[in-house]
XYZ file of C-alpha atoms in Angstrom:
668
model
C 0.003 -0.001 0.016
C 2.731 2.588 0.698
C 4.204 1.904 -2.757
C 0.788 2.379 -4.375
C 0.309 5.721 -2.633
C 3.795 6.836 -3.661
C 3.109 5.866 -7.304
C -0.286 7.611 -7.182
C 1.265 10.817 -5.823
C 3.986 10.897 -8.432
C 1.598 10.164 -11.270
C -0.965 12.779 -10.225
C 1.815 15.317 -9.742
C 3.209 14.903 -13.243
C -0.293 14.842 -14.795
C -1.272 18.149 -13.131
C 2.000 19.734 -14.182
C 1.765 18.490 -17.754
C -1.882 19.587 -18.011
C -1.078 23.098 -16.772
C 1.819 23.453 -19.223
C -0.208 22.205 -22.192
C -3.092 24.501 -21.259
C -0.717 27.477 -21.285
C 0.669 26.496 -24.695
C -2.666 25.780 -26.346
C -4.506 28.791 -25.010
C -1.913 31.352 -25.973
C -2.669 35.067 -25.618
C -6.288 36.198 -25.626
C -7.534 36.322 -29.215
C -4.327 34.813 -30.561
C -4.461 30.991 -30.307
C -1.044 29.491 -30.636
C 0.620 32.791 -29.769
C 2.885 33.474 -26.775
C 2.350 31.448 -23.644
C -0.698 32.467 -21.670
C 0.195 33.254 -18.054
C -2.656 32.198 -15.743
C -3.753 34.151 -12.717
C -1.977 33.815 -9.415
C -4.563 31.459 -7.860
C -4.364 29.050 -10.786
C -0.597 29.259 -10.737
C -0.456 28.488 -7.024
C -2.824 25.588 -7.329
C -1.485 23.942 -10.491
C 2.126 24.984 -10.083
C 2.794 24.267 -6.416
C 0.316 21.412 -6.039
C 2.339 18.937 -8.154
C 5.402 19.527 -5.988
C 3.464 19.128 -2.766
C 1.707 15.994 -4.004
C 4.920 14.396 -5.225
C 6.731 15.131 -1.983
C 3.770 14.036 0.123
C 3.330 17.296 1.985
C -0.212 18.383 2.908
C -1.396 15.589 0.679
C -5.028 15.409 1.782
C -5.935 19.109 1.506
C -3.996 19.535 -1.736
C -5.735 16.490 -3.298
C -9.092 17.879 -2.179
C -8.282 21.298 -3.729
C -7.306 19.700 -7.014
C -10.478 17.613 -7.136
C -12.744 20.549 -6.353
C -10.900 22.800 -8.845
C -11.080 20.282 -11.630
C -14.765 19.534 -11.044
C -15.619 23.228 -10.894
C -13.716 23.948 -14.123
C -14.947 20.725 -15.795
C -11.470 19.907 -16.960
C -9.523 16.739 -17.687
C -10.464 15.013 -14.400
C -13.994 14.378 -15.690
C -12.845 12.160 -18.544
C -11.240 9.207 -16.752
C -10.551 7.517 -13.451
C -8.311 10.267 -12.081
C -10.925 11.405 -9.549
C -10.736 7.997 -7.946
C -6.997 8.343 -7.493
C -7.391 11.775 -5.959
C -10.055 10.460 -3.604
C -7.662 7.668 -2.604
C -5.049 10.301 -1.653
C -7.674 12.267 0.291
C -8.774 9.186 2.243
C -5.504 7.259 2.742
C -3.072 10.117 2.861
C 0.439 10.160 1.471
C 1.629 6.854 2.895
C 4.943 5.921 4.474
C 7.265 7.414 1.860
C 6.322 11.035 2.332
C 7.038 14.197 4.271
C 3.609 13.886 5.907
C 4.665 10.588 7.425
C 7.859 12.138 8.830
C 5.979 15.091 10.337
C 3.294 12.787 11.733
C 5.798 11.212 14.114
C 6.278 14.512 15.952
C 2.621 15.588 16.060
C 1.766 13.714 19.301
C 4.421 15.777 21.059
C 3.522 19.112 19.444
C 2.360 21.967 21.652
C -0.435 22.878 19.259
C -3.640 21.053 20.134
C -5.278 21.574 16.716
C -2.519 19.562 15.058
C -3.233 16.577 17.289
C -6.935 16.977 16.620
C -6.352 17.111 12.878
C -4.147 14.026 13.080
C -6.942 12.156 14.883
C -9.407 13.240 12.187
C -7.082 12.000 9.463
C -6.759 8.629 11.128
C -10.489 8.361 11.654
C -11.102 9.144 7.968
C -8.620 6.484 6.924
C -10.070 3.915 9.293
C -13.627 4.537 8.101
C -13.230 5.156 4.396
C -10.284 3.033 3.182
C -12.484 -0.105 3.335
C -15.196 1.795 1.422
C -12.630 2.948 -1.163
C -11.508 -0.662 -1.659
C -15.129 -1.692 -2.075
C -15.883 1.154 -4.486
C -12.731 0.441 -6.509
C -13.688 -3.238 -6.809
C -17.253 -2.433 -7.822
C -16.126 0.221 -10.307
C -13.607 -2.088 -11.961
C -16.088 -4.933 -11.987
C -18.721 -2.669 -13.613
C -16.250 -1.556 -16.275
C -15.427 -5.193 -17.041
C -19.110 -6.097 -17.235
C -19.948 -3.211 -19.566
C -16.989 -4.011 -21.744
C -18.194 -7.586 -22.115
C -21.895 -6.817 -22.637
C -21.793 -3.445 -24.400
C -23.852 -0.330 -23.628
C -24.973 2.928 -25.186
C -25.366 5.398 -22.346
C -22.594 8.005 -22.003
C -21.760 6.738 -18.507
C -21.644 3.179 -19.817
C -19.320 4.267 -22.631
C -17.011 5.970 -20.174
C -16.901 2.976 -17.826
C -16.555 0.508 -20.692
C -13.546 2.431 -21.929
C -11.900 1.971 -18.564
C -11.131 -1.611 -19.517
C -9.882 -2.057 -23.042
C -8.933 -5.700 -23.217
C -6.748 -7.179 -25.953
C -8.428 -8.844 -28.982
C -9.448 -12.446 -28.461
C -10.453 -12.141 -24.802
C -13.812 -13.938 -24.587
C -16.761 -12.161 -23.036
C -17.293 -14.971 -20.517
C -13.805 -14.379 -19.087
C -14.495 -10.671 -18.621
C -17.852 -11.479 -16.982
C -16.239 -14.036 -14.709
C -13.543 -11.607 -13.640
C -16.205 -8.926 -13.033
C -18.278 -11.218 -10.814
C -15.338 -12.498 -8.768
C -13.910 -8.969 -8.388
C -17.286 -7.599 -7.231
C -17.484 -10.309 -4.560
C -13.928 -9.701 -3.431
C -12.899 -13.330 -3.893
C -9.183 -13.900 -4.517
C -9.000 -10.151 -5.090
C -5.243 -9.844 -5.348
C -5.009 -12.639 -7.918
C -7.920 -11.334 -10.017
C -6.567 -7.788 -9.904
C -3.124 -9.038 -10.975
C -4.754 -10.829 -13.969
C -6.563 -7.620 -14.854
C -3.266 -5.738 -14.686
C -1.806 -8.097 -17.278
C -4.834 -7.788 -19.531
C -4.862 -3.968 -19.410
C -1.135 -3.723 -19.908
C -1.327 -5.978 -22.981
C -3.951 -3.637 -24.479
C -1.661 -0.575 -24.347
C -0.558 1.307 -27.415
C -3.096 1.309 -30.198
C -6.033 0.228 -28.028
C -5.697 2.830 -25.249
C -3.577 5.811 -24.395
C -0.647 5.529 -22.014
C -2.220 7.927 -19.504
C -5.470 6.008 -19.531
C -3.637 2.736 -19.035
C -1.524 4.053 -16.169
C -4.533 5.437 -14.327
C -6.385 2.111 -14.546
C -3.262 0.212 -13.571
C -2.831 2.331 -10.447
C -6.313 1.508 -9.228
C -5.793 -2.168 -9.971
C -2.469 -2.118 -8.104
C -4.306 -0.732 -5.083
C -6.351 -3.924 -5.057
C -3.238 -6.032 -5.581
C -1.595 -4.326 -2.605
C -4.531 -4.125 -0.191
C -6.735 -7.022 -1.211
C -10.508 -7.021 -1.035
C -10.840 -5.053 2.179
C -13.356 -5.440 4.947
C -16.400 -5.787 2.630
C -15.282 -8.877 0.745
C -15.426 -12.657 0.673
C -11.654 -12.628 1.244
C -12.204 -11.048 4.678
C -14.778 -13.683 5.608
C -12.420 -16.449 4.551
C -9.575 -14.991 6.604
C -11.773 -14.718 9.688
C -12.946 -18.295 9.265
C -9.355 -19.499 8.858
C -8.246 -17.598 11.978
C -11.114 -19.039 14.010
C -10.329 -22.514 12.771
C -6.649 -22.074 13.666
C -7.580 -20.822 17.167
C -9.865 -23.794 17.675
C -7.119 -26.149 16.588
C -4.511 -24.923 19.072
C -3.453 -27.009 22.025
C -6.317 -27.140 24.491
C -8.339 -24.908 22.198
C -7.862 -22.022 24.634
C -4.458 -20.378 24.180
C -2.646 -19.140 21.132
C 0.657 -20.856 20.363
C 3.683 -19.111 21.830
C 6.698 -18.670 19.557
C 9.916 -17.450 21.153
C 12.698 -16.139 18.917
C 16.101 -15.635 20.560
C 18.214 -13.135 18.685
C 17.376 -9.876 16.890
C 19.757 -10.361 13.969
C 18.853 -10.913 10.322
C 17.476 -14.389 10.848
C 15.442 -13.586 13.954
C 13.910 -10.425 12.474
C 13.011 -12.265 9.260
C 11.269 -15.011 11.239
C 9.282 -12.576 13.319
C 8.171 -10.575 10.284
C 7.065 -13.726 8.502
C 4.817 -14.573 11.488
C 2.964 -11.272 11.122
C -0.315 -12.845 10.034
C 0.014 -16.088 11.941
C -2.367 -16.838 14.811
C 0.318 -16.916 17.494
C 2.020 -14.764 20.090
C 5.680 -14.011 19.346
C 8.317 -13.015 21.903
C 11.654 -11.734 20.589
C 14.472 -11.892 23.117
C 17.790 -10.107 22.631
C 20.416 -8.792 25.033
C 20.625 -5.576 23.010
C 17.744 -3.348 22.045
C 18.845 -2.776 18.469
C 19.021 -4.666 15.183
C 22.463 -4.186 13.628
C 23.245 -4.066 9.931
C 26.529 -5.938 10.273
C 27.757 -5.597 6.654
C 28.492 -1.911 7.346
C 29.857 -2.393 10.799
C 33.450 -2.047 9.571
C 32.612 1.465 8.342
C 31.514 2.458 11.768
C 34.769 1.004 13.148
C 36.845 3.079 10.692
C 34.996 6.391 11.333
C 33.133 6.429 7.995
C 29.679 6.075 9.571
C 28.142 6.602 12.973
C 26.917 3.546 14.819
C 23.409 4.996 15.029
C 23.211 4.999 11.214
C 23.555 1.214 10.963
C 21.480 0.169 13.974
C 17.700 0.302 14.374
C 15.817 -0.124 17.675
C 14.137 -3.498 17.603
C 10.889 -2.171 19.007
C 10.573 0.293 16.142
C 10.838 -2.546 13.606
C 7.709 -4.179 14.989
C 5.727 -1.108 16.015
C 2.814 -2.132 13.838
C 2.981 -5.888 14.421
C 0.550 -6.501 17.263
C 1.411 -10.157 17.938
C 5.044 -9.331 18.861
C 6.438 -8.657 22.316
C 10.108 -7.617 22.666
C 12.000 -8.642 25.777
C 15.447 -7.290 26.654
C 17.559 -9.947 28.321
C 20.297 -12.515 27.960
C 19.392 -16.196 27.708
C 21.303 -18.412 30.169
C 19.658 -21.747 29.474
C 16.748 -23.705 27.988
C 14.571 -26.196 29.857
C 13.356 -28.541 27.101
C 11.158 -30.520 29.504
C 9.013 -27.608 30.622
C 9.570 -25.710 27.317
C 10.944 -22.589 28.963
C 13.743 -20.184 28.060
C 15.690 -19.196 31.167
C 16.748 -15.598 31.739
C 18.351 -14.004 34.793
C 15.047 -12.323 35.754
C 12.652 -15.174 34.970
C 11.521 -17.661 32.413
C 9.760 -17.380 29.085
C 7.512 -20.359 28.077
C 7.347 -21.437 24.467
C 5.524 -23.835 22.140
C 8.000 -23.211 19.326
C 11.533 -21.920 19.829
C 13.781 -20.327 17.173
C 17.463 -19.881 18.073
C 19.037 -17.129 16.012
C 21.757 -16.163 18.456
C 24.534 -15.468 15.979
C 28.269 -15.850 16.603
C 31.191 -14.205 18.381
C 34.884 -14.006 17.668
C 36.747 -17.292 17.485
C 40.465 -17.450 18.299
C 41.010 -21.178 17.600
C 41.589 -21.945 21.235
C 43.713 -18.842 21.909
C 41.039 -16.834 23.717
C 43.709 -14.965 25.693
C 44.493 -13.069 22.490
C 41.088 -11.344 22.630
C 42.159 -8.249 24.683
C 44.996 -7.552 22.232
C 43.236 -8.409 18.961
C 39.556 -7.444 19.221
C 37.061 -8.642 16.651
C 34.128 -6.862 15.100
C 30.633 -8.206 15.832
C 28.594 -5.501 17.543
C 28.291 -1.760 18.128
C 30.496 -1.863 21.200
C 33.265 -3.535 19.149
C 33.006 -0.895 16.454
C 33.199 1.969 18.935
C 36.180 0.338 20.653
C 38.077 -0.308 17.395
C 37.386 3.218 16.155
C 38.781 4.616 19.397
C 41.855 2.362 19.117
C 42.546 3.535 15.577
C 42.151 7.198 16.326
C 44.056 6.944 19.587
C 46.949 5.286 17.736
C 47.424 8.378 15.586
C 47.192 10.617 18.680
C 49.801 8.521 20.508
C 52.107 8.590 17.465
C 51.774 12.387 17.276
C 52.861 12.681 20.918
C 55.631 10.046 20.798
C 59.251 11.185 20.725
C 60.753 7.737 20.096
C 60.859 6.638 16.437
C 60.376 2.950 17.200
C 57.399 3.628 19.419
C 55.928 5.946 16.833
C 56.308 3.304 14.108
C 54.583 0.731 16.326
C 51.630 3.092 16.849
C 51.445 3.685 13.077
C 51.434 -0.045 12.269
C 48.037 -1.694 11.931
C 47.748 -5.468 11.581
C 44.584 -7.213 10.444
C 44.428 -11.009 10.849
C 42.203 -12.685 8.300
C 41.728 -12.221 4.571
C 38.011 -12.773 4.278
C 35.499 -9.995 3.376
C 35.704 -8.391 6.850
C 39.521 -8.441 6.819
C 39.989 -6.866 3.419
C 37.268 -4.292 4.088
C 38.956 -3.262 7.336
C 42.373 -3.119 5.696
C 41.153 -0.994 2.794
C 39.180 1.374 5.039
C 42.108 1.894 7.420
C 44.470 2.581 4.497
C 42.043 5.155 3.101
C 41.580 6.756 6.506
C 45.336 7.141 6.925
C 46.055 8.394 3.395
C 43.079 10.665 2.836
C 40.809 11.030 5.860
C 43.466 12.511 8.166
C 45.512 14.423 5.634
C 46.838 17.765 6.910
C 45.572 17.319 10.467
C 48.835 16.246 12.182
C 52.159 18.083 12.343
C 54.614 15.725 13.957
C 53.596 12.708 11.841
C 52.339 11.991 8.364
C 49.279 9.702 8.704
C 49.855 8.499 5.133
C 53.093 6.847 6.338
C 51.079 4.345 8.406
C 51.616 0.668 7.617
C 48.594 -1.567 7.124
C 49.475 -5.247 7.142
C 46.977 -7.991 6.227
C 47.885 -11.483 7.400
C 46.076 -14.424 5.855
C 46.740 -18.131 6.448
C 45.529 -19.263 3.041
C 47.013 -18.923 -0.470
C 44.660 -16.110 -1.502
C 42.366 -13.528 0.035
C 38.601 -13.905 -0.299
C 38.837 -17.718 -0.528
C 35.070 -18.102 -1.079
C 35.199 -15.896 -4.218
C 36.397 -16.867 -7.689
C 40.219 -16.805 -7.935
C 40.073 -14.015 -10.503
C 38.181 -11.789 -8.054
C 40.622 -12.699 -5.289
C 43.456 -11.500 -7.510
C 41.607 -8.279 -8.240
C 41.060 -7.674 -4.532
C 44.693 -8.350 -3.736
C 45.867 -5.917 -6.418
C 43.490 -3.259 -5.138
C 44.728 -3.659 -1.595
C 48.333 -3.334 -2.628
C 47.450 -0.291 -4.708
C 46.137 1.284 -1.496
C 49.451 0.521 0.159
C 48.293 -2.531 2.176
C 51.013 -5.116 2.792
C 49.247 -8.411 1.983
C 51.041 -11.498 3.377
C 49.595 -14.864 2.321
C 50.256 -18.352 3.759
C 51.070 -16.636 7.023
C 49.992 -17.978 10.399
C 49.924 -15.905 13.562
C 51.681 -17.721 16.441
C 51.132 -15.176 19.200
C 49.525 -11.825 19.878
C 50.301 -9.474 22.759
C 50.155 -5.820 23.607
C 53.274 -5.033 21.578
C 52.495 -6.858 18.335
C 52.248 -10.310 16.698
C 54.562 -13.221 16.085
C 54.592 -14.580 12.549
C 56.946 -17.525 12.263
C 60.329 -16.280 13.449
C 59.432 -12.656 12.772
C 57.862 -10.261 15.218
C 55.745 -7.381 13.885
C 55.737 -4.444 16.317
C 52.211 -3.088 16.220
C 50.107 -1.479 18.906
C 46.871 -2.057 16.995
C 45.921 -5.591 15.956
C 42.407 -6.479 14.708
C 40.937 -9.957 14.411
C 38.919 -11.064 11.371
C 40.053 -14.696 11.109
C 37.222 -16.703 12.550
C 34.006 -16.889 14.553
C 32.501 -19.175 17.133
C 28.784 -19.754 17.498
C 26.853 -18.758 20.631
C 26.501 -21.321 23.466
C 23.138 -22.564 22.148
C 24.478 -26.120 21.880
C 25.368 -26.156 25.584
C 21.907 -24.811 26.484
C 20.382 -27.842 24.787
C 22.992 -30.292 25.996
C 24.014 -31.189 22.452
C 27.374 -31.699 20.773
C 28.583 -28.852 18.554
C 30.890 -28.743 15.560
C 34.335 -27.110 15.599
C 32.725 -23.652 15.264
C 30.248 -24.273 18.069
C 27.252 -24.627 15.767
C 24.284 -26.929 16.371
C 23.636 -29.607 13.804
C 20.118 -29.318 12.350
C 17.913 -31.454 10.185
C 16.517 -30.812 6.730
C 13.797 -28.620 8.249
C 16.331 -26.752 10.422
C 14.971 -28.397 13.585
C 17.307 -29.518 16.357
C 17.682 -33.315 16.545
C 15.406 -34.742 19.215
C 13.484 -31.452 19.529
C 11.043 -30.965 16.673
C 9.716 -27.694 18.163
C 13.193 -26.096 18.434
C 14.905 -24.610 15.386
C 18.370 -23.160 14.853
C 19.173 -20.697 12.079
C 21.967 -18.395 10.912
C 25.395 -18.711 12.542
C 23.833 -20.906 15.281
C 23.080 -23.740 12.861
C 25.300 -26.183 10.957
C 23.135 -26.912 7.911
C 24.105 -28.785 4.698
C 21.323 -27.232 2.640
C 23.544 -25.647 -0.020
C 23.503 -28.573 -2.446
C 25.124 -30.702 0.237
C 27.608 -28.038 1.336
C 27.476 -25.991 4.515
C 25.257 -22.925 4.413
C 27.530 -19.845 4.739
C 27.227 -17.440 7.612
C 25.844 -14.614 5.512
C 22.895 -12.265 6.084
C 20.912 -13.599 3.083
C 21.284 -17.145 4.339
C 20.027 -16.173 7.795
C 17.048 -14.354 6.256
C 16.120 -17.322 4.120
C 16.329 -19.675 7.081
C 14.270 -17.317 9.279
C 11.491 -17.081 6.667
C 11.525 -20.809 6.115
C 11.263 -21.687 9.802
C 8.439 -19.138 10.248
C 6.604 -20.686 7.256
C 7.009 -24.107 8.793
C 5.660 -22.924 12.159
C 2.765 -21.163 10.414
C 1.911 -24.362 8.551
C 1.889 -26.396 11.727
C -0.244 -23.852 13.605
C -2.823 -23.688 10.816
C -2.642 -27.445 10.172
C -1.467 -27.040 6.627
C 1.031 -29.049 4.649
C 4.565 -28.213 5.769
C 7.033 -26.817 3.212
C 9.649 -29.129 1.753
C 13.188 -29.290 3.111
C 15.098 -26.050 3.309
C 17.374 -25.260 0.375
C 19.720 -22.331 0.441
C 19.731 -20.175 -2.689
C 22.974 -18.241 -3.015
C 22.227 -14.775 -4.315
C 25.839 -13.681 -4.691
C 28.841 -12.378 -2.761
C 30.006 -8.772 -2.388
C 33.075 -7.187 -0.876
C 34.503 -3.684 -1.123
C 38.199 -2.760 -0.858
C 38.088 1.029 -1.119
C 36.938 3.943 -3.202
C 35.866 2.808 -6.683
C 37.050 -0.703 -5.878
C 34.858 -3.721 -5.051
C 34.237 -7.246 -6.238
C 30.848 -8.881 -6.832
C 29.977 -12.418 -7.777
C 26.517 -13.421 -8.955
C 26.844 -16.994 -10.071
C 28.947 -16.884 -13.224
C 28.677 -13.127 -13.456
C 31.702 -11.396 -11.957
C 32.045 -7.623 -11.612
C 34.856 -5.555 -10.175
C 36.155 -2.005 -10.037
C 33.980 1.109 -10.065
C 30.775 -0.624 -11.392
C 30.960 -3.150 -8.572
C 31.613 -0.426 -6.017
C 28.529 1.579 -7.062
C 26.400 -1.556 -7.145
C 27.717 -2.585 -3.733
C 26.736 0.817 -2.301
C 23.272 0.746 -3.841
C 22.587 -2.756 -2.548
C 23.583 -1.862 0.998
C 21.426 1.279 0.956
C 18.398 -0.742 -0.220
C 18.790 -3.487 2.381
C 19.650 -1.157 5.259
C 16.774 -0.957 7.728
C 14.857 2.318 8.247
C 14.380 5.273 5.955
C 16.256 7.573 8.324
C 19.272 5.250 8.322
C 19.271 4.998 4.541
C 19.245 8.766 4.181
C 21.901 9.278 6.875
C 24.250 6.678 5.325
C 23.733 8.037 1.815
C 24.575 11.585 2.962
C 27.648 10.425 4.918
C 28.891 8.520 1.887
C 28.300 11.504 -0.389
C 30.187 13.763 1.993
C 33.068 11.318 2.272
C 33.185 10.834 -1.490
C 33.320 14.575 -2.224
C 35.645 15.652 0.591
C 37.640 12.505 1.569
C 36.685 13.256 5.147
C 35.257 10.919 7.778
C 32.346 12.280 9.798
C 32.372 10.002 12.870
C 35.902 10.444 14.282
C 35.044 10.392 17.961
C 37.091 8.655 20.654
C 34.446 7.387 23.072
C 36.108 4.300 24.542
C 38.638 4.993 27.276
C 39.985 1.460 27.351
C 43.226 0.517 25.597
């Protein structure tokens, strides 16, 4: 529905603007048709000149739409010849939608000092609540009538106008149009029928109907595709019957099933969202109150982005999902006998349990390295690493000893996977461009960035050609890439590599991860990475009501290979498990075994340098870098975060400056 309202606003805006311009051209000067442009009076200019901008931006949408409708009806202009009045009425009733300035301003209205604003907001919401179902009903009946008249014919002017609403392609039998009209009027399978009508109308474009006429009809049909039949429809009755049947089929027939999801990462959030329309109560437990977009965490750690720009409060994600309760807490155990999740301040009962607890840094049995080589998994890690990096330059500026200064200006990254190369490239760019001209005793560009990788090539999960591209890009940035190199020891003064010691006061770990202690909660054996083995349906062996997804699970659903620990994999698993739970609750056939579909791999090295792999398609360089940025903006949660990140990136691209260079962690 928000997308429909956005499309309707943009379309109405351009139509009003184009109509005003054409009217000025055709009218000309008084008595001289075709002469110089006719300049309308100030009222008409304000209405037809400013209104398109306000409508397109979604500012004062309802009153502007009402003014346009009244003006066009009074002047008996173009609005009388098509379905445009219906679109304007939709904007008057439903408002501008989510993607608008009205929606942004609406968030602050409850706290405004002006009482009339709050009253007006209440009126708007009442109008939407009352009349959106009526608009859906009227749209269905209007479209059904147009289909009926097209199939049967008619001579009255109104019948001609309505019949022209639907111009179907040649060869469409009358019985099909009549059938679609009847089903649409009843509101049965409304989305499917409206989608079929969209295809029929689109195929009749060109010679059979004008583009403007087709777009107007398609917009109204897309409203039905997006919103369904509404309250006054057979679809609504079927949904109510299905919900009552599901409630009657729950255990004991009295309580709704309780689904507990542990972890607010990609997998957990995807599972909770998929359960939106399921007859169950969902509890999401996480020890932090935010959902983190981890792919951009390295940019927060290297001062390119603020941590608030890549994290979204979990509660805000599910503000409109009434069957969700968010609980802040850290799970310490699971009682599988009583079906309860144990927390320090109590227990949370469950009927179905989804473990999406993620992973932490793994040091291959050398956990004592952690204080000297921190990893990057959460906001606290990012803030700590950023402070370490910036403090290193400050310490080098103050140091009088050359050896000590060199140690402060040496940065070692352990691990040549995506996180490792992204950190290395970002640190190199920060030193060579982001801090230029800000220090006097040192030259930040003289900093050494060393990437240590135990394998024969960086990015081992990518195609060898892309690994070579990434390695060349790193070295072009000045990164010292050392392959087939194993770290033997890490301490406060540097790292040991074979017989060589690298003096470095800043060492970052990107070489491995270990799953959360979910296996120990369940009393099960884990693999070398601490993951829980799962079945084909992602359930835990011996516990058909417990599921593990994301980094918590060891699944062989990638054509027999292990599912990678990537955000798309966690999302797919979360949606699958939620679909399975939904099928069980509503006593439907369960989906087939989970199969991971690899959508591609992306990694960025630096400005105008990235590598992307989509199956056999491989992209690198500037095109990959722009595509990488666009993809991350699209998948980043929250409109505010998307805008903030886009502006930060634009600023950094134009000025080479980092906007989040704050030292906020006082630890080493």
